[in-house]
Amino acid sequence: MENHSLIEKIKNKDGEAELKEIYDKYRNEFLIWAMRKHSCTKEEAKDVFQQSVIIFYENIIYGKVKEITSQVKTYIFSIGKNKILELSRQKSKQQFNSEDYMFAGQDIFYNDFDDVYEEKIQKIEQCISKIGDPCKKLLVEFYYHKRPMIDIAEIMDYKNSDTVKNLKYKCLKRLKKIFQSEFGILFKGAL
Amino acid sequence: MSTNENDIELLDQFINGQLDATKRNEVSKRLEQDLEFARELNQLKLMVDCVRISGRKRLLDEIKQWDEDIEDDIEEPEKIRNLGVFRWYYAAASVVVFMVAGFLIYSNINFGYDNIVADVYEPYNYISPTSRGGDVQKNQLSQFFMYYDRAEYTQAIQLWEEVDDAQKTDDAEFYLANAYQAEKRYSEASDIYKKLIKSENKYKMASIWYLALCYLSLDNPEQANDLLVELENENSSYSPKATDLLSRLNK
């Protein structure tokens, strides 16, 4: 698969299907590599691979990576390798060196997948869940997957992008109210 | 000043860096002057972050679902599988393995034939140049002997590959075998010695002697003994050495 067109495919509304294809293709190879070469347990290897695929996806959709100079497999395995090193550092309680996060002269952007993240996410998930669907889906599509309004209208079966824009505003208002009740003074004021 | 739907759109674009320089400056100015607008931005940023975290969690859940659909007969390597459960047993077993290995190595040093061989072995003396010519190949052979003479056996062996086949005489090969032996490459040395013995080469007696030493180094005293007995019975400069060595081996 041509790397440039792959990036475009991942960015469009069928991006998750492309991601699944990549996941299925390299999953077993990564697990074997992580277990044999880095002495990971199978569960650790699986977790690391899943995180690596998400980081790969986010780097593309947030435009942090515009071009992949190496093979996709090499890129994902490099992310995975750094995650494994991070894991072993956590195990041995050593601090990590940011220089390890360079790959072929290209920054790989890392996001939290740690204990703090796990703690935060439960509270946030509770808040987001309270707005219910379709608001939750719409906001996630717009802010996380960075889908254009027109694509969201198609995915969620709305008339046009204006409808989506309008609904998005209402959803944010609803979310803000929930946050106000959960987090208090920080959210004082009207949206 | 209160915010409306258009302000939220504007702030969305501001967060995502989608505004041109002029619009961006306008928003920055307004943020300095309008506290409510600035607070709106901070709240929007926080909400967007939370939605993104939630989005990631959703994607991770979806990926876990994909994972369940994959046929998986991958097994953890034995050492990893057992490490979690039998960590202390594994560590203890490792210590035992190292102790046994250490004992075996120690035993070999003390009870093998290395000490005896070290006492009697010295590489065959290189006496005179067999060829000194002007062309490259002859020079390479000369260089081979030069390295051999300097006891630089690794280099001599490496250079051998470059010597022309026509120059690789049995006599020259005898020195190659010696170089192999000096480098503890006993099998390769033995093969050459056997060939020279069979071909009745002028170095036959020397080859029998060195082959016997190779056998000892390879921990094969029976074959070494046979060769030394053969050598003892020959009228050769190696006969007294063979007798002496046999007496040491039979002590």
Short mmCIF file of N, CA, C and O in Angstrom, two decimals, chain B residues 74-176:
data_model
loop_
_atom_site.label_atom_id
_atom_site.label_comp_id
_atom_site.label_asym_id
_atom_site.label_seq_id
_atom_site.Cartn_x
_atom_site.Cartn_y
_atom_site.Cartn_z
N ILE B 74 -0.96 -18.11 19.02
CA ILE B 74 0.40 -17.74 19.44
C ILE B 74 0.58 -18.09 20.91
O ILE B 74 -0.26 -17.75 21.74
N GLU B 75 1.67 -18.75 21.19
CA GLU B 75 1.94 -19.09 22.59
C GLU B 75 3.14 -18.31 23.07
O GLU B 75 4.08 -18.07 22.32
N GLU B 76 3.10 -17.96 24.33
CA GLU B 76 4.26 -17.27 24.90
C GLU B 76 5.42 -18.23 24.96
O GLU B 76 5.23 -19.41 25.23
N PRO B 77 6.64 -17.72 24.70
CA PRO B 77 7.79 -18.60 24.88
C PRO B 77 7.80 -19.13 26.32
O PRO B 77 7.38 -18.43 27.23
N GLU B 78 8.26 -20.35 26.45
CA GLU B 78 8.24 -21.05 27.74
C GLU B 78 8.79 -20.20 28.87
O GLU B 78 8.19 -20.07 29.92
N LYS B 79 9.93 -19.54 28.60
CA LYS B 79 10.61 -18.81 29.69
C LYS B 79 9.75 -17.66 30.21
O LYS B 79 9.74 -17.36 31.38
N ILE B 80 8.99 -17.02 29.27
CA ILE B 80 8.16 -15.90 29.69
C ILE B 80 6.94 -16.42 30.43
O ILE B 80 6.53 -15.89 31.45
N ARG B 81 6.36 -17.51 29.89
CA ARG B 81 5.16 -18.06 30.50
C ARG B 81 5.42 -18.46 31.94
O ARG B 81 4.60 -18.28 32.82
N ASN B 82 6.58 -19.00 32.17
CA ASN B 82 6.87 -19.49 33.50
C ASN B 82 7.41 -18.42 34.43
O ASN B 82 7.38 -18.57 35.64
N LEU B 83 7.88 -17.34 33.83
CA LEU B 83 8.57 -16.33 34.64
C LEU B 83 7.68 -15.73 35.71
O LEU B 83 8.09 -15.59 36.86
N GLY B 84 6.45 -15.40 35.33
CA GLY B 84 5.55 -14.77 36.29
C GLY B 84 5.22 -15.68 37.44
O GLY B 84 5.24 -15.29 38.60
N VAL B 85 4.95 -16.92 37.15
CA VAL B 85 4.50 -17.85 38.18
C VAL B 85 5.66 -18.41 38.99
O VAL B 85 5.59 -18.55 40.20
N PHE B 86 6.73 -18.71 38.28
CA PHE B 86 7.84 -19.39 38.96
C PHE B 86 9.08 -18.52 39.04
O PHE B 86 10.19 -18.99 38.88
N ARG B 87 8.88 -17.22 39.23
CA ARG B 87 10.01 -16.30 39.21
C ARG B 87 11.18 -16.74 40.10
O ARG B 87 12.32 -16.79 39.67
N TRP B 88 10.87 -17.11 41.35
CA TRP B 88 11.95 -17.46 42.28
C TRP B 88 12.56 -18.81 41.96
O TRP B 88 13.76 -19.00 42.07
N TYR B 89 11.70 -19.71 41.50
CA TYR B 89 12.24 -21.01 41.10
C TYR B 89 13.16 -20.84 39.90
O TYR B 89 14.20 -21.47 39.80
N TYR B 90 12.73 -19.94 39.03
CA TYR B 90 13.52 -19.69 37.81
C TYR B 90 14.88 -19.13 38.18
O TYR B 90 15.92 -19.57 37.68
N ALA B 91 14.88 -18.16 39.11
CA ALA B 91 16.14 -17.54 39.54
C ALA B 91 17.04 -18.57 40.20
O ALA B 91 18.24 -18.65 39.92
N ALA B 92 16.43 -19.38 41.05
CA ALA B 92 17.21 -20.40 41.76
C ALA B 92 17.79 -21.40 40.77
O ALA B 92 18.96 -21.77 40.85
N ALA B 93 16.94 -21.79 39.80
CA ALA B 93 17.41 -22.75 38.80
C ALA B 93 18.56 -22.17 37.99
O ALA B 93 19.51 -22.87 37.67
N SER B 94 18.48 -20.87 37.70
CA SER B 94 19.54 -20.22 36.94
C SER B 94 20.87 -20.30 37.68
O SER B 94 21.91 -20.56 37.10
N VAL B 95 20.78 -20.06 38.99
CA VAL B 95 22.00 -20.12 39.81
C VAL B 95 22.61 -21.51 39.73
O VAL B 95 23.82 -21.68 39.54
N VAL B 96 21.73 -22.53 39.83
CA VAL B 96 22.21 -23.91 39.79
C VAL B 96 22.87 -24.19 38.44
O VAL B 96 23.95 -24.77 38.38
N VAL B 97 22.20 -23.73 37.37
CA VAL B 97 22.74 -23.95 36.02
C VAL B 97 24.12 -23.32 35.89
O VAL B 97 25.07 -23.94 35.40
N PHE B 98 24.26 -22.08 36.39
CA PHE B 98 25.56 -21.41 36.31
C PHE B 98 26.62 -22.15 37.13
O PHE B 98 27.76 -22.27 36.70
N MET B 99 26.20 -22.65 38.29
CA MET B 99 27.17 -23.37 39.13
C MET B 99 27.65 -24.64 38.42
O MET B 99 28.83 -24.94 38.42
N VAL B 100 26.67 -25.37 37.83
CA VAL B 100 27.04 -26.61 37.13
C VAL B 100 27.94 -26.30 35.94
O VAL B 100 28.96 -26.95 35.74
N ALA B 101 27.54 -25.25 35.19
CA ALA B 101 28.34 -24.86 34.01
C ALA B 101 29.76 -24.48 34.44
O ALA B 101 30.74 -24.90 33.84
N GLY B 102 29.82 -23.72 35.52
CA GLY B 102 31.13 -23.30 36.05
C GLY B 102 31.96 -24.50 36.45
O GLY B 102 33.15 -24.59 36.14
N PHE B 103 31.30 -25.46 37.10
CA PHE B 103 32.00 -26.66 37.54
C PHE B 103 32.54 -27.44 36.33
O PHE B 103 33.67 -27.90 36.34
N LEU B 104 31.66 -27.55 35.31
CA LEU B 104 32.08 -28.30 34.12
C LEU B 104 33.27 -27.65 33.44
O LEU B 104 34.21 -28.32 33.02
N ILE B 105 33.22 -26.32 33.35
CA ILE B 105 34.33 -25.60 32.72
C ILE B 105 35.60 -25.82 33.54
O ILE B 105 36.66 -26.14 33.03
N TYR B 106 35.44 -25.68 34.86
CA TYR B 106 36.58 -25.86 35.75
C TYR B 106 37.15 -27.28 35.61
O TYR B 106 38.35 -27.49 35.51
N SER B 107 36.22 -28.24 35.54
CA SER B 107 36.65 -29.64 35.43
C SER B 107 37.44 -29.86 34.17
O SER B 107 38.46 -30.56 34.17
N ASN B 108 36.94 -29.28 33.09
CA ASN B 108 37.59 -29.46 31.81
C ASN B 108 39.01 -28.92 31.83
O ASN B 108 39.94 -29.55 31.33
N ILE B 109 39.17 -27.77 32.48
CA ILE B 109 40.51 -27.17 32.55
C ILE B 109 41.45 -28.10 33.30
O ILE B 109 42.60 -28.30 32.93
N ASN B 110 40.93 -28.69 34.36
CA ASN B 110 41.81 -29.48 35.22
C ASN B 110 41.99 -30.92 34.77
O ASN B 110 43.01 -31.52 35.01
N PHE B 111 40.91 -31.47 34.13
CA PHE B 111 41.00 -32.88 33.81
C PHE B 111 41.12 -33.15 32.32
O PHE B 111 41.28 -34.28 31.90
N GLY B 112 41.07 -32.13 31.44
CA GLY B 112 41.23 -32.35 30.01
C GLY B 112 42.70 -32.45 29.65
O GLY B 112 43.56 -32.62 30.50
N TYR B 113 43.00 -32.33 28.35
CA TYR B 113 44.37 -32.51 27.88
C TYR B 113 45.01 -31.18 27.49
O TYR B 113 46.12 -31.16 26.97
N ASP B 114 44.30 -30.09 27.77
CA ASP B 114 44.80 -28.78 27.33
C ASP B 114 46.17 -28.45 27.93
O ASP B 114 47.05 -27.93 27.25
N ASN B 115 46.31 -28.77 29.20
CA ASN B 115 47.60 -28.45 29.86
C ASN B 115 48.75 -29.24 29.25
O ASN B 115 49.84 -28.70 29.03
N ILE B 116 48.49 -30.51 29.01
CA ILE B 116 49.55 -31.37 28.43
C ILE B 116 49.91 -30.87 27.03
O ILE B 116 51.09 -30.74 26.69
N VAL B 117 48.88 -30.60 26.25
CA VAL B 117 49.12 -30.13 24.87
C VAL B 117 49.89 -28.81 24.89
O VAL B 117 50.84 -28.62 24.12
N ALA B 118 49.48 -27.92 25.82
CA ALA B 118 50.16 -26.62 25.91
C ALA B 118 51.64 -26.79 26.20
O ALA B 118 52.48 -26.01 25.73
N ASP B 119 51.96 -27.83 26.98
CA ASP B 119 53.38 -28.07 27.33
C ASP B 119 54.21 -28.49 26.13
O ASP B 119 55.39 -28.15 26.03
N VAL B 120 53.61 -29.27 25.24
CA VAL B 120 54.41 -29.86 24.16
C VAL B 120 54.20 -29.20 22.80
O VAL B 120 55.02 -29.38 21.89
N TYR B 121 53.11 -28.43 22.68
CA TYR B 121 52.80 -27.88 21.35
C TYR B 121 53.53 -26.58 21.08
O TYR B 121 53.55 -25.68 21.90
N GLU B 122 54.15 -26.54 19.96
CA GLU B 122 54.56 -25.25 19.41
C GLU B 122 54.44 -25.32 17.90
O GLU B 122 54.73 -26.35 17.29
N PRO B 123 53.97 -24.25 17.29
CA PRO B 123 53.77 -24.28 15.83
C PRO B 123 55.07 -24.59 15.11
O PRO B 123 56.15 -24.23 15.58
N TYR B 124 54.93 -25.27 14.00
CA TYR B 124 56.09 -25.66 13.21
C TYR B 124 56.86 -24.41 12.79
O TYR B 124 56.29 -23.43 12.35
N ASN B 125 58.17 -24.50 12.94
CA ASN B 125 59.00 -23.35 12.59
C ASN B 125 59.05 -23.13 11.09
O ASN B 125 59.34 -24.05 10.33
N TYR B 126 58.82 -21.94 10.72
CA TYR B 126 58.95 -21.60 9.30
C TYR B 126 60.41 -21.28 9.04
O TYR B 126 60.97 -20.37 9.65
N ILE B 127 61.03 -22.06 8.16
CA ILE B 127 62.49 -21.94 8.00
C ILE B 127 62.90 -21.05 6.83
O ILE B 127 63.60 -20.07 6.99
N SER B 128 62.43 -21.41 5.64
CA SER B 128 62.91 -20.60 4.51
C SER B 128 61.75 -20.28 3.58
O SER B 128 60.80 -21.05 3.46
N PRO B 129 61.85 -19.16 2.93
CA PRO B 129 60.78 -18.81 2.00
C PRO B 129 60.72 -19.78 0.84
O PRO B 129 61.75 -20.11 0.26
N THR B 130 59.52 -20.23 0.54
CA THR B 130 59.40 -21.18 -0.57
C THR B 130 59.24 -20.45 -1.89
O THR B 130 59.50 -21.00 -2.93
N SER B 131 58.78 -19.25 -1.79
CA SER B 131 58.62 -18.51 -3.05
C SER B 131 58.75 -17.03 -2.80
O SER B 131 58.18 -16.50 -1.86
N ARG B 132 59.52 -16.40 -3.58
CA ARG B 132 59.60 -14.95 -3.53
C ARG B 132 59.61 -14.45 -4.96
O ARG B 132 60.60 -14.56 -5.66
N GLY B 133 58.54 -13.97 -5.42
CA GLY B 133 58.44 -13.53 -6.79
C GLY B 133 57.92 -12.13 -6.88
O GLY B 133 57.59 -11.52 -5.88
N GLY B 134 57.82 -11.66 -8.11
CA GLY B 134 57.37 -10.29 -8.31
C GLY B 134 55.89 -10.14 -8.47
O GLY B 134 55.35 -9.10 -8.20
N ASP B 135 55.21 -11.21 -8.94
CA ASP B 135 53.78 -11.02 -9.21
C ASP B 135 52.98 -11.04 -7.92
O ASP B 135 53.43 -11.47 -6.86
N VAL B 136 51.74 -10.57 -8.08
CA VAL B 136 50.87 -10.38 -6.92
C VAL B 136 50.64 -11.66 -6.15
O VAL B 136 50.74 -11.71 -4.93
N GLN B 137 50.32 -12.75 -6.90
CA GLN B 137 50.01 -14.00 -6.23
C GLN B 137 51.18 -14.50 -5.39
O GLN B 137 51.02 -14.94 -4.27
N LYS B 138 52.38 -14.42 -5.97
CA LYS B 138 53.55 -14.87 -5.21
C LYS B 138 53.75 -14.00 -3.99
O LYS B 138 54.11 -14.49 -2.92
N ASN B 139 53.49 -12.71 -4.16
CA ASN B 139 53.63 -11.82 -3.01
C ASN B 139 52.64 -12.15 -1.92
O ASN B 139 52.94 -12.05 -0.74
N GLN B 140 51.43 -12.55 -2.37
CA GLN B 140 50.43 -12.91 -1.38
C GLN B 140 50.84 -14.15 -0.60
O GLN B 140 50.63 -14.23 0.61
N LEU B 141 51.43 -15.11 -1.30
CA LEU B 141 51.92 -16.31 -0.61
C LEU B 141 53.05 -15.94 0.34
O LEU B 141 53.12 -16.42 1.46
N SER B 142 53.93 -15.04 -0.14
CA SER B 142 55.03 -14.58 0.72
C SER B 142 54.47 -13.89 1.96
O SER B 142 54.99 -14.07 3.07
N GLN B 143 53.41 -13.13 1.72
CA GLN B 143 52.80 -12.43 2.86
C GLN B 143 52.20 -13.41 3.86
O GLN B 143 52.26 -13.21 5.06
N PHE B 144 51.60 -14.50 3.27
CA PHE B 144 51.04 -15.54 4.13
C PHE B 144 52.13 -16.07 5.05
O PHE B 144 51.94 -16.18 6.26
N PHE B 145 53.30 -16.37 4.49
CA PHE B 145 54.40 -16.90 5.30
C PHE B 145 54.94 -15.83 6.27
O PHE B 145 55.37 -16.16 7.37
N MET B 146 54.89 -14.61 5.81
CA MET B 146 55.37 -13.54 6.69
C MET B 146 54.49 -13.46 7.94
O MET B 146 54.97 -13.39 9.07
N TYR B 147 53.15 -13.51 7.71
CA TYR B 147 52.24 -13.50 8.85
C TYR B 147 52.47 -14.71 9.75
O TYR B 147 52.47 -14.63 10.96
N TYR B 148 52.65 -15.87 9.09
CA TYR B 148 52.86 -17.10 9.86
C TYR B 148 54.11 -16.96 10.72
O TYR B 148 54.11 -17.30 11.91
N ASP B 149 55.17 -16.46 10.12
CA ASP B 149 56.45 -16.30 10.83
C ASP B 149 56.31 -15.37 12.03
O ASP B 149 56.97 -15.56 13.05
N ARG B 150 55.41 -14.39 11.88
CA ARG B 150 55.19 -13.44 12.98
C ARG B 150 54.17 -13.95 14.00
O ARG B 150 53.77 -13.23 14.90
N ALA B 151 53.71 -15.17 13.78
CA ALA B 151 52.67 -15.77 14.63
C ALA B 151 51.35 -15.00 14.54
O ALA B 151 50.53 -15.02 15.46
N GLU B 152 51.14 -14.31 13.42
CA GLU B 152 49.86 -13.63 13.20
C GLU B 152 48.97 -14.57 12.38
O GLU B 152 48.77 -14.40 11.17
N TYR B 153 48.49 -15.58 13.08
CA TYR B 153 47.82 -16.68 12.38
C TYR B 153 46.47 -16.29 11.77
O TYR B 153 46.09 -16.78 10.72
N THR B 154 45.74 -15.42 12.46
CA THR B 154 44.43 -15.01 11.93
C THR B 154 44.60 -14.34 10.57
O THR B 154 43.89 -14.66 9.61
N GLN B 155 45.57 -13.43 10.50
CA GLN B 155 45.82 -12.74 9.23
C GLN B 155 46.29 -13.72 8.16
O GLN B 155 45.91 -13.60 6.99
N ALA B 156 47.14 -14.67 8.59
CA ALA B 156 47.66 -15.66 7.63
C ALA B 156 46.49 -16.46 7.04
O ALA B 156 46.41 -16.65 5.81
N ILE B 157 45.56 -16.87 7.91
CA ILE B 157 44.41 -17.66 7.44
C ILE B 157 43.55 -16.83 6.50
O ILE B 157 43.10 -17.31 5.45
N GLN B 158 43.34 -15.57 6.87
CA GLN B 158 42.52 -14.70 6.01
C GLN B 158 43.16 -14.52 4.64
O GLN B 158 42.49 -14.55 3.61
N LEU B 159 44.48 -14.34 4.65
CA LEU B 159 45.18 -14.09 3.38
C LEU B 159 45.18 -15.33 2.49
O LEU B 159 45.23 -15.21 1.26
N TRP B 160 45.10 -16.50 3.11
CA TRP B 160 45.13 -17.75 2.35
C TRP B 160 44.06 -17.77 1.26
O TRP B 160 44.27 -18.30 0.18
N GLU B 161 42.90 -17.19 1.57
CA GLU B 161 41.79 -17.16 0.61
C GLU B 161 42.19 -16.45 -0.68
O GLU B 161 41.65 -16.74 -1.75
N GLU B 162 43.12 -15.52 -0.57
CA GLU B 162 43.50 -14.72 -1.75
C GLU B 162 44.64 -15.34 -2.54
O GLU B 162 44.97 -14.88 -3.65
N VAL B 163 45.26 -16.36 -1.96
CA VAL B 163 46.38 -17.00 -2.68
C VAL B 163 45.82 -17.82 -3.83
O VAL B 163 44.80 -18.50 -3.68
N ASP B 164 46.50 -17.72 -4.96
CA ASP B 164 46.05 -18.45 -6.15
C ASP B 164 46.12 -19.95 -5.89
O ASP B 164 47.03 -20.44 -5.22
N ASP B 165 45.13 -20.68 -6.43
CA ASP B 165 45.07 -22.13 -6.19
C ASP B 165 46.36 -22.85 -6.59
O ASP B 165 46.77 -23.81 -5.95
N ALA B 166 46.96 -22.36 -7.67
CA ALA B 166 48.20 -22.99 -8.15
C ALA B 166 49.33 -22.89 -7.11
O ALA B 166 50.25 -23.71 -7.09
N GLN B 167 49.26 -21.88 -6.29
CA GLN B 167 50.29 -21.66 -5.26
C GLN B 167 50.02 -22.45 -3.98
O GLN B 167 50.86 -22.53 -3.09
N LYS B 168 48.81 -23.01 -3.90
CA LYS B 168 48.43 -23.71 -2.66
C LYS B 168 48.95 -25.15 -2.68
O LYS B 168 48.21 -26.12 -2.82
N THR B 169 50.24 -25.27 -2.51
CA THR B 169 50.88 -26.58 -2.52
C THR B 169 50.64 -27.29 -1.19
O THR B 169 50.23 -26.66 -0.21
N ASP B 170 50.94 -28.60 -1.19
CA ASP B 170 50.80 -29.36 0.06
C ASP B 170 51.70 -28.77 1.15
O ASP B 170 51.32 -28.70 2.32
N ASP B 171 52.90 -28.37 0.75
CA ASP B 171 53.83 -27.80 1.73
C ASP B 171 53.23 -26.55 2.37
O ASP B 171 53.28 -26.38 3.59
N ALA B 172 52.67 -25.71 1.50
CA ALA B 172 52.08 -24.47 2.03
C ALA B 172 50.88 -24.80 2.92
O ALA B 172 50.65 -24.15 3.95
N GLU B 173 50.13 -25.82 2.50
CA GLU B 173 48.95 -26.20 3.29
C GLU B 173 49.31 -26.70 4.69
O GLU B 173 48.54 -26.56 5.64
N PHE B 174 50.51 -27.31 4.79
CA PHE B 174 50.97 -27.76 6.10
C PHE B 174 51.05 -26.57 7.07
O PHE B 174 50.65 -26.67 8.24
N TYR B 175 51.54 -25.45 6.56
CA TYR B 175 51.61 -24.25 7.42
C TYR B 175 50.22 -23.69 7.72
O TYR B 175 49.96 -23.18 8.80
N LEU B 176 49.33 -23.84 6.72
CA LEU B 176 47.96 -23.38 6.97
C LEU B 176 47.34 -24.21 8.10
O LEU B 176 46.67 -23.67 9.00
#
